Every structure is written in structure tokens, then in C-alpha cells.
């Protein structure tokens, strides 16, 4: 991932979560990108959020119960613009202006629910691999409200359950340096690791 050499450069154990049409990611363990037995590590879209909604639908081919359906940033923007009756359902700038205004309770609730689900994903990963830092990428991550909202949602999860607070360390959650270009830089970095590992390890 691109963030191995930027936000996660000096982090031994960390992860990047990319919020886009679906959810991508990369996990760093002991300073190395985790590939997995079938090179499928980091396919976060396939983590299950709701086991009762795992069948494909017309609106969500993956199934709304999977992370890729629940945490689609494109899906969030569409829902906000539908609520506000904006003609261009993919206009992210208009959607976030509505959020920043804070005058539509339905929009605010939708966004808070989205951040809560991202926080749940982070905590699920944290409970398995115990990471120091998560960086959030994707075009949506350029909006300061997103990182602030995810951190607030994580704190709400973390501090309202005594067992969680006593057991899990709270990781740092920040914006990815490359935002929407994180995947492109990540692909380049992985290529360089493969062709000239001595220069990047």
C-alpha cells in the first residue's frame, strides 16, 4: 500500500482502509505488507456486517450485509443526495455541504451511522491483529468531517464498553496521505517491492 511509505512508514503494525465504491485495504504486520496464502489479504469488502443480508440484490450485487455494501462511500453520497432531493446523486461536494450545514437530521443520522460502521470495522480488525495505526483513504477521506466522525464513533464504541476499554488498546486513526490515489501508489509500491525488494525492505 502507498501508506506503507507515507503515513505508515515507521509503523511496525498498521493498516490502510480505502473507502470508495467498496472497501479496500492493506495490513502491515511486523513491517511487511500482509499478502495472505492466496494474495487476498485486505479484501475488506467481504467482511460481514449483517449476517441476515448477505444475498445479492439489484441495488447491492455484493449484498448489503457485507462491508463493501454497508461502507460504500459512493452509496453514502447517493443516499444523502436522495434525502436532499439533489439531482446529481454522485455529487460528493453537495452532499458534504449538506452535512457541514447540519440542518438535516436525517442526513446527520445517516452519516453518523456510516461512521459507526467504519468504527466497527476498525475494532473488528483491531481485535484480531492489534495494530498501532489505521489510515483512511479514498476520495471521501479528504473531507475533515469523515476522520473526525470515525474517531468520535470509535471512542463511543470504545468507552461505552468496560471490557473493550480494559482489553483493547485504542489505535490511532488518521487520514491517508494520498487520499483517493492511495490504491494507485499502493500498486506501484507493490511492484517495486517485487522487482527490487532490497531497496524497499
Tab-separated table of C-alpha atoms in Angstrom:
chain	number	residue	atom	x	y	z
A	1	UNK	CA	0.000	0.000	0.000
A	2	UNK	CA	1.092	3.569	-0.652
A	3	UNK	CA	0.698	4.388	3.011
A	4	UNK	CA	3.434	1.909	3.935
A	5	UNK	CA	5.883	4.535	2.704
A	6	UNK	CA	3.972	7.586	3.961
A	7	UNK	CA	1.640	7.586	6.967
A	8	UNK	CA	2.721	4.070	7.975
A	9	UNK	CA	6.427	4.455	7.159
A	10	UNK	CA	7.661	3.983	10.735
A	11	UNK	CA	4.755	1.844	11.916
A	12	UNK	CA	5.500	-1.835	12.568
A	13	UNK	CA	1.847	-2.889	12.651
A	14	UNK	CA	-0.817	-0.820	10.897
A	15	UNK	CA	-3.496	-0.769	8.236
A	16	UNK	CA	-4.932	1.348	5.458
A	17	UNK	CA	-8.667	1.319	4.768
A	18	UNK	CA	-9.787	2.708	1.415
A	19	UNK	CA	-13.410	3.863	1.252
A	20	UNK	CA	-14.681	4.019	-2.320
A	21	UNK	CA	-17.252	2.096	-4.337
A	22	UNK	CA	-16.376	-0.773	-1.999
A	23	UNK	CA	-13.797	-1.111	0.777
A	24	UNK	CA	-10.187	-1.994	0.079
A	25	UNK	CA	-7.268	-2.171	2.414
A	26	UNK	CA	-3.826	-3.297	3.306
A	27	UNK	CA	-2.449	-4.616	6.582
A	28	UNK	CA	1.151	-4.205	7.722
A	29	UNK	CA	2.411	-6.856	10.156
A	30	UNK	CA	5.961	-6.634	11.517
A	31	UNK	CA	6.799	-4.051	8.873
A	32	UNK	CA	5.648	-6.197	5.940
A	33	UNK	CA	2.528	-5.976	3.789
A	34	UNK	CA	0.329	-8.991	4.554
A	35	UNK	CA	-0.459	-10.805	1.291
A	36	UNK	CA	-2.123	-13.973	2.555
A	37	UNK	CA	-1.994	-17.512	1.175
A	38	UNK	CA	-3.939	-16.516	-1.954
A	39	UNK	CA	-2.850	-12.849	-2.138
A	40	UNK	CA	-6.316	-11.810	-0.939
A	41	UNK	CA	-5.459	-10.184	2.391
A	42	UNK	CA	-7.052	-6.756	2.681
A	43	UNK	CA	-10.255	-7.577	0.785
A	44	UNK	CA	-12.231	-5.815	3.481
A	45	UNK	CA	-15.365	-5.553	1.339
A	46	UNK	CA	-16.057	-9.215	2.105
A	47	UNK	CA	-16.190	-8.883	5.876
A	48	UNK	CA	-19.756	-9.421	7.090
A	49	UNK	CA	-21.537	-6.612	8.938
A	50	UNK	CA	-25.039	-8.127	8.949
A	51	UNK	CA	-25.363	-11.894	8.553
A	52	UNK	CA	-29.052	-11.581	7.652
A	53	UNK	CA	-28.328	-9.586	4.454
A	54	UNK	CA	-25.629	-11.485	2.597
A	55	UNK	CA	-27.572	-12.252	-0.584
A	56	UNK	CA	-27.002	-10.186	-3.716
A	57	UNK	CA	-29.651	-7.612	-4.552
A	58	UNK	CA	-30.278	-5.379	-7.556
A	59	UNK	CA	-29.036	-2.355	-5.613
A	60	UNK	CA	-26.126	-4.204	-3.993
A	61	UNK	CA	-24.666	-7.085	-6.039
A	62	UNK	CA	-22.316	-7.898	-3.160
A	63	UNK	CA	-25.137	-7.906	-0.651
A	64	UNK	CA	-25.916	-5.067	1.763
A	65	UNK	CA	-24.748	-7.116	4.720
A	66	UNK	CA	-21.143	-7.136	3.538
A	67	UNK	CA	-18.756	-4.314	4.401
A	68	UNK	CA	-18.472	-3.392	0.730
A	69	UNK	CA	-22.207	-2.748	0.625
A	70	UNK	CA	-22.553	-1.092	4.020
A	71	UNK	CA	-19.489	1.149	3.749
A	72	UNK	CA	-19.592	2.161	0.105
A	73	UNK	CA	-18.674	5.866	0.099
A	74	UNK	CA	-20.429	6.195	-3.248
A	75	UNK	CA	-23.520	4.660	-1.684
A	76	UNK	CA	-23.372	7.134	1.217
A	77	UNK	CA	-23.213	10.121	-1.133
A	78	UNK	CA	-26.119	8.770	-3.183
A	79	UNK	CA	-28.262	8.334	-0.061
A	80	UNK	CA	-27.512	11.862	1.165
A	81	UNK	CA	-28.379	13.380	-2.215
A	82	UNK	CA	-31.557	11.315	-2.394
A	83	UNK	CA	-32.617	12.634	1.016
A	84	UNK	CA	-31.938	16.222	-0.026
A	85	UNK	CA	-33.505	15.682	-3.477
A	86	UNK	CA	-30.363	16.764	-5.317
A	87	UNK	CA	-30.470	15.781	-8.992
A	88	UNK	CA	-26.843	14.622	-9.269
A	89	UNK	CA	-26.736	11.670	-6.891
A	90	UNK	CA	-22.944	11.348	-7.239
A	91	UNK	CA	-22.133	14.961	-6.304
A	92	UNK	CA	-19.983	14.493	-3.214
A	93	UNK	CA	-19.312	18.210	-2.690
A	94	UNK	CA	-23.014	18.990	-2.426
A	95	UNK	CA	-23.534	16.040	-0.083
A	96	UNK	CA	-20.822	17.215	2.305
A	97	UNK	CA	-22.007	20.829	2.192
A	98	UNK	CA	-25.316	19.488	3.440
A	99	UNK	CA	-23.525	17.588	6.180
A	100	UNK	CA	-21.480	20.608	7.220
A	101	UNK	CA	-24.632	22.727	7.421
A	102	UNK	CA	-26.019	20.278	9.984
A	103	UNK	CA	-29.613	21.314	9.349
A	104	UNK	CA	-30.964	17.985	8.114
A	105	UNK	CA	-31.313	15.489	10.956
A	106	UNK	CA	-31.798	12.557	8.588
A	107	UNK	CA	-28.557	13.339	6.778
A	108	UNK	CA	-26.695	13.719	10.070
A	109	UNK	CA	-28.073	10.413	11.354
A	110	UNK	CA	-27.119	8.653	8.106
A	111	UNK	CA	-23.557	9.957	8.320
A	112	UNK	CA	-23.220	9.028	11.999
A	113	UNK	CA	-24.432	5.506	11.219
A	114	UNK	CA	-21.840	5.272	8.428
A	115	UNK	CA	-19.040	6.376	10.776
A	116	UNK	CA	-20.270	3.877	13.371
A	117	UNK	CA	-19.952	1.038	10.849
A	118	UNK	CA	-16.424	2.145	9.894
A	119	UNK	CA	-15.534	2.212	13.584
A	120	UNK	CA	-16.945	-1.321	13.963
A	121	UNK	CA	-14.768	-2.489	11.065
A	122	UNK	CA	-11.687	-0.942	12.675
A	123	UNK	CA	-12.450	-2.533	16.034
A	124	UNK	CA	-13.014	-5.930	14.396
A	125	UNK	CA	-9.622	-5.726	12.704
A	126	UNK	CA	-8.006	-4.385	15.879
A	127	UNK	CA	-9.298	-7.295	17.953
A	128	UNK	CA	-7.578	-9.749	15.592
A	129	UNK	CA	-4.221	-8.159	14.737
A	130	UNK	CA	-3.617	-5.444	17.404
A	131	UNK	CA	-2.420	-2.524	15.288
A	132	UNK	CA	-0.844	0.821	16.187
A	133	UNK	CA	-2.422	2.931	13.479
A	134	UNK	CA	-5.165	2.966	10.842
A	135	UNK	CA	-5.139	5.394	7.923
A	136	UNK	CA	-8.328	6.126	5.987
A	137	UNK	CA	-8.113	6.703	2.226
A	138	UNK	CA	-10.439	7.197	-0.701
A	139	UNK	CA	-11.838	10.465	-2.045
A	140	UNK	CA	-14.233	10.775	0.889
A	141	UNK	CA	-11.306	10.866	3.332
A	142	UNK	CA	-10.330	14.350	2.090
A	143	UNK	CA	-13.347	15.677	3.995
A	144	UNK	CA	-12.267	16.511	7.600
A	145	UNK	CA	-15.727	15.524	8.845
A	146	UNK	CA	-15.012	11.903	7.916
A	147	UNK	CA	-11.926	11.345	10.088
A	148	UNK	CA	-13.479	13.342	12.913
A	149	UNK	CA	-16.694	11.320	12.674
A	150	UNK	CA	-14.905	7.959	12.583
A	151	UNK	CA	-12.772	8.871	15.611
A	152	UNK	CA	-15.848	10.002	17.532
A	153	UNK	CA	-17.703	6.799	16.625
A	154	UNK	CA	-14.716	4.687	17.678
A	155	UNK	CA	-14.493	6.492	21.005
A	156	UNK	CA	-18.207	5.924	21.552
A	157	UNK	CA	-17.694	2.193	20.975
A	158	UNK	CA	-14.500	2.074	22.996
A	159	UNK	CA	-15.574	3.989	26.091
A	160	UNK	CA	-19.091	2.619	26.463
A	161	UNK	CA	-17.942	-0.971	26.997
A	162	UNK	CA	-15.767	-1.625	30.022
A	163	UNK	CA	-14.473	-4.969	28.710
A	164	UNK	CA	-13.319	-3.334	25.468
A	165	UNK	CA	-11.668	-0.437	27.302
A	166	UNK	CA	-9.798	-2.791	29.632
A	167	UNK	CA	-8.731	-5.239	26.916
A	168	UNK	CA	-8.018	-3.405	23.664
A	169	UNK	CA	-5.565	-0.564	23.098
A	170	UNK	CA	-7.047	2.321	21.124
A	171	UNK	CA	-5.262	2.679	17.767
A	172	UNK	CA	-4.545	5.996	16.099
A	173	UNK	CA	-6.974	6.777	13.244
A	174	UNK	CA	-5.862	9.374	10.691
A	175	UNK	CA	-6.336	10.375	7.064
A	176	UNK	CA	-4.232	8.658	4.399
A	177	UNK	CA	-1.641	10.917	2.808
A	178	UNK	CA	-2.640	10.090	-0.752
A	179	UNK	CA	-6.445	10.124	-0.245
A	180	UNK	CA	-8.080	8.917	-3.471
A	181	UNK	CA	-4.739	7.999	-5.098
A	182	UNK	CA	-3.761	5.558	-2.340
A	183	UNK	CA	-4.602	2.479	-4.439
A	184	UNK	CA	-2.520	3.707	-7.392
A	185	UNK	CA	0.525	4.420	-5.267
A	186	UNK	CA	-0.011	1.128	-3.466
A	187	UNK	CA	0.076	-0.811	-6.742
A	188	UNK	CA	3.313	0.946	-7.712
A	189	UNK	CA	4.857	0.238	-4.313
A	190	UNK	CA	3.938	-3.452	-4.522
A	191	UNK	CA	5.517	-3.637	-7.990
A	192	UNK	CA	8.717	-2.055	-6.664
A	193	UNK	CA	8.745	-4.490	-3.742
A	194	UNK	CA	8.528	-7.368	-6.213
A	195	UNK	CA	11.152	-6.107	-8.676
A	196	UNK	CA	13.667	-4.534	-6.279
A	197	UNK	CA	12.925	-5.738	-2.731
A	198	UNK	CA	16.428	-4.904	-1.465
A	199	UNK	CA	15.739	-1.191	-1.939
A	200	UNK	CA	12.426	-1.098	-0.071
A	201	UNK	CA	12.766	-3.587	2.791
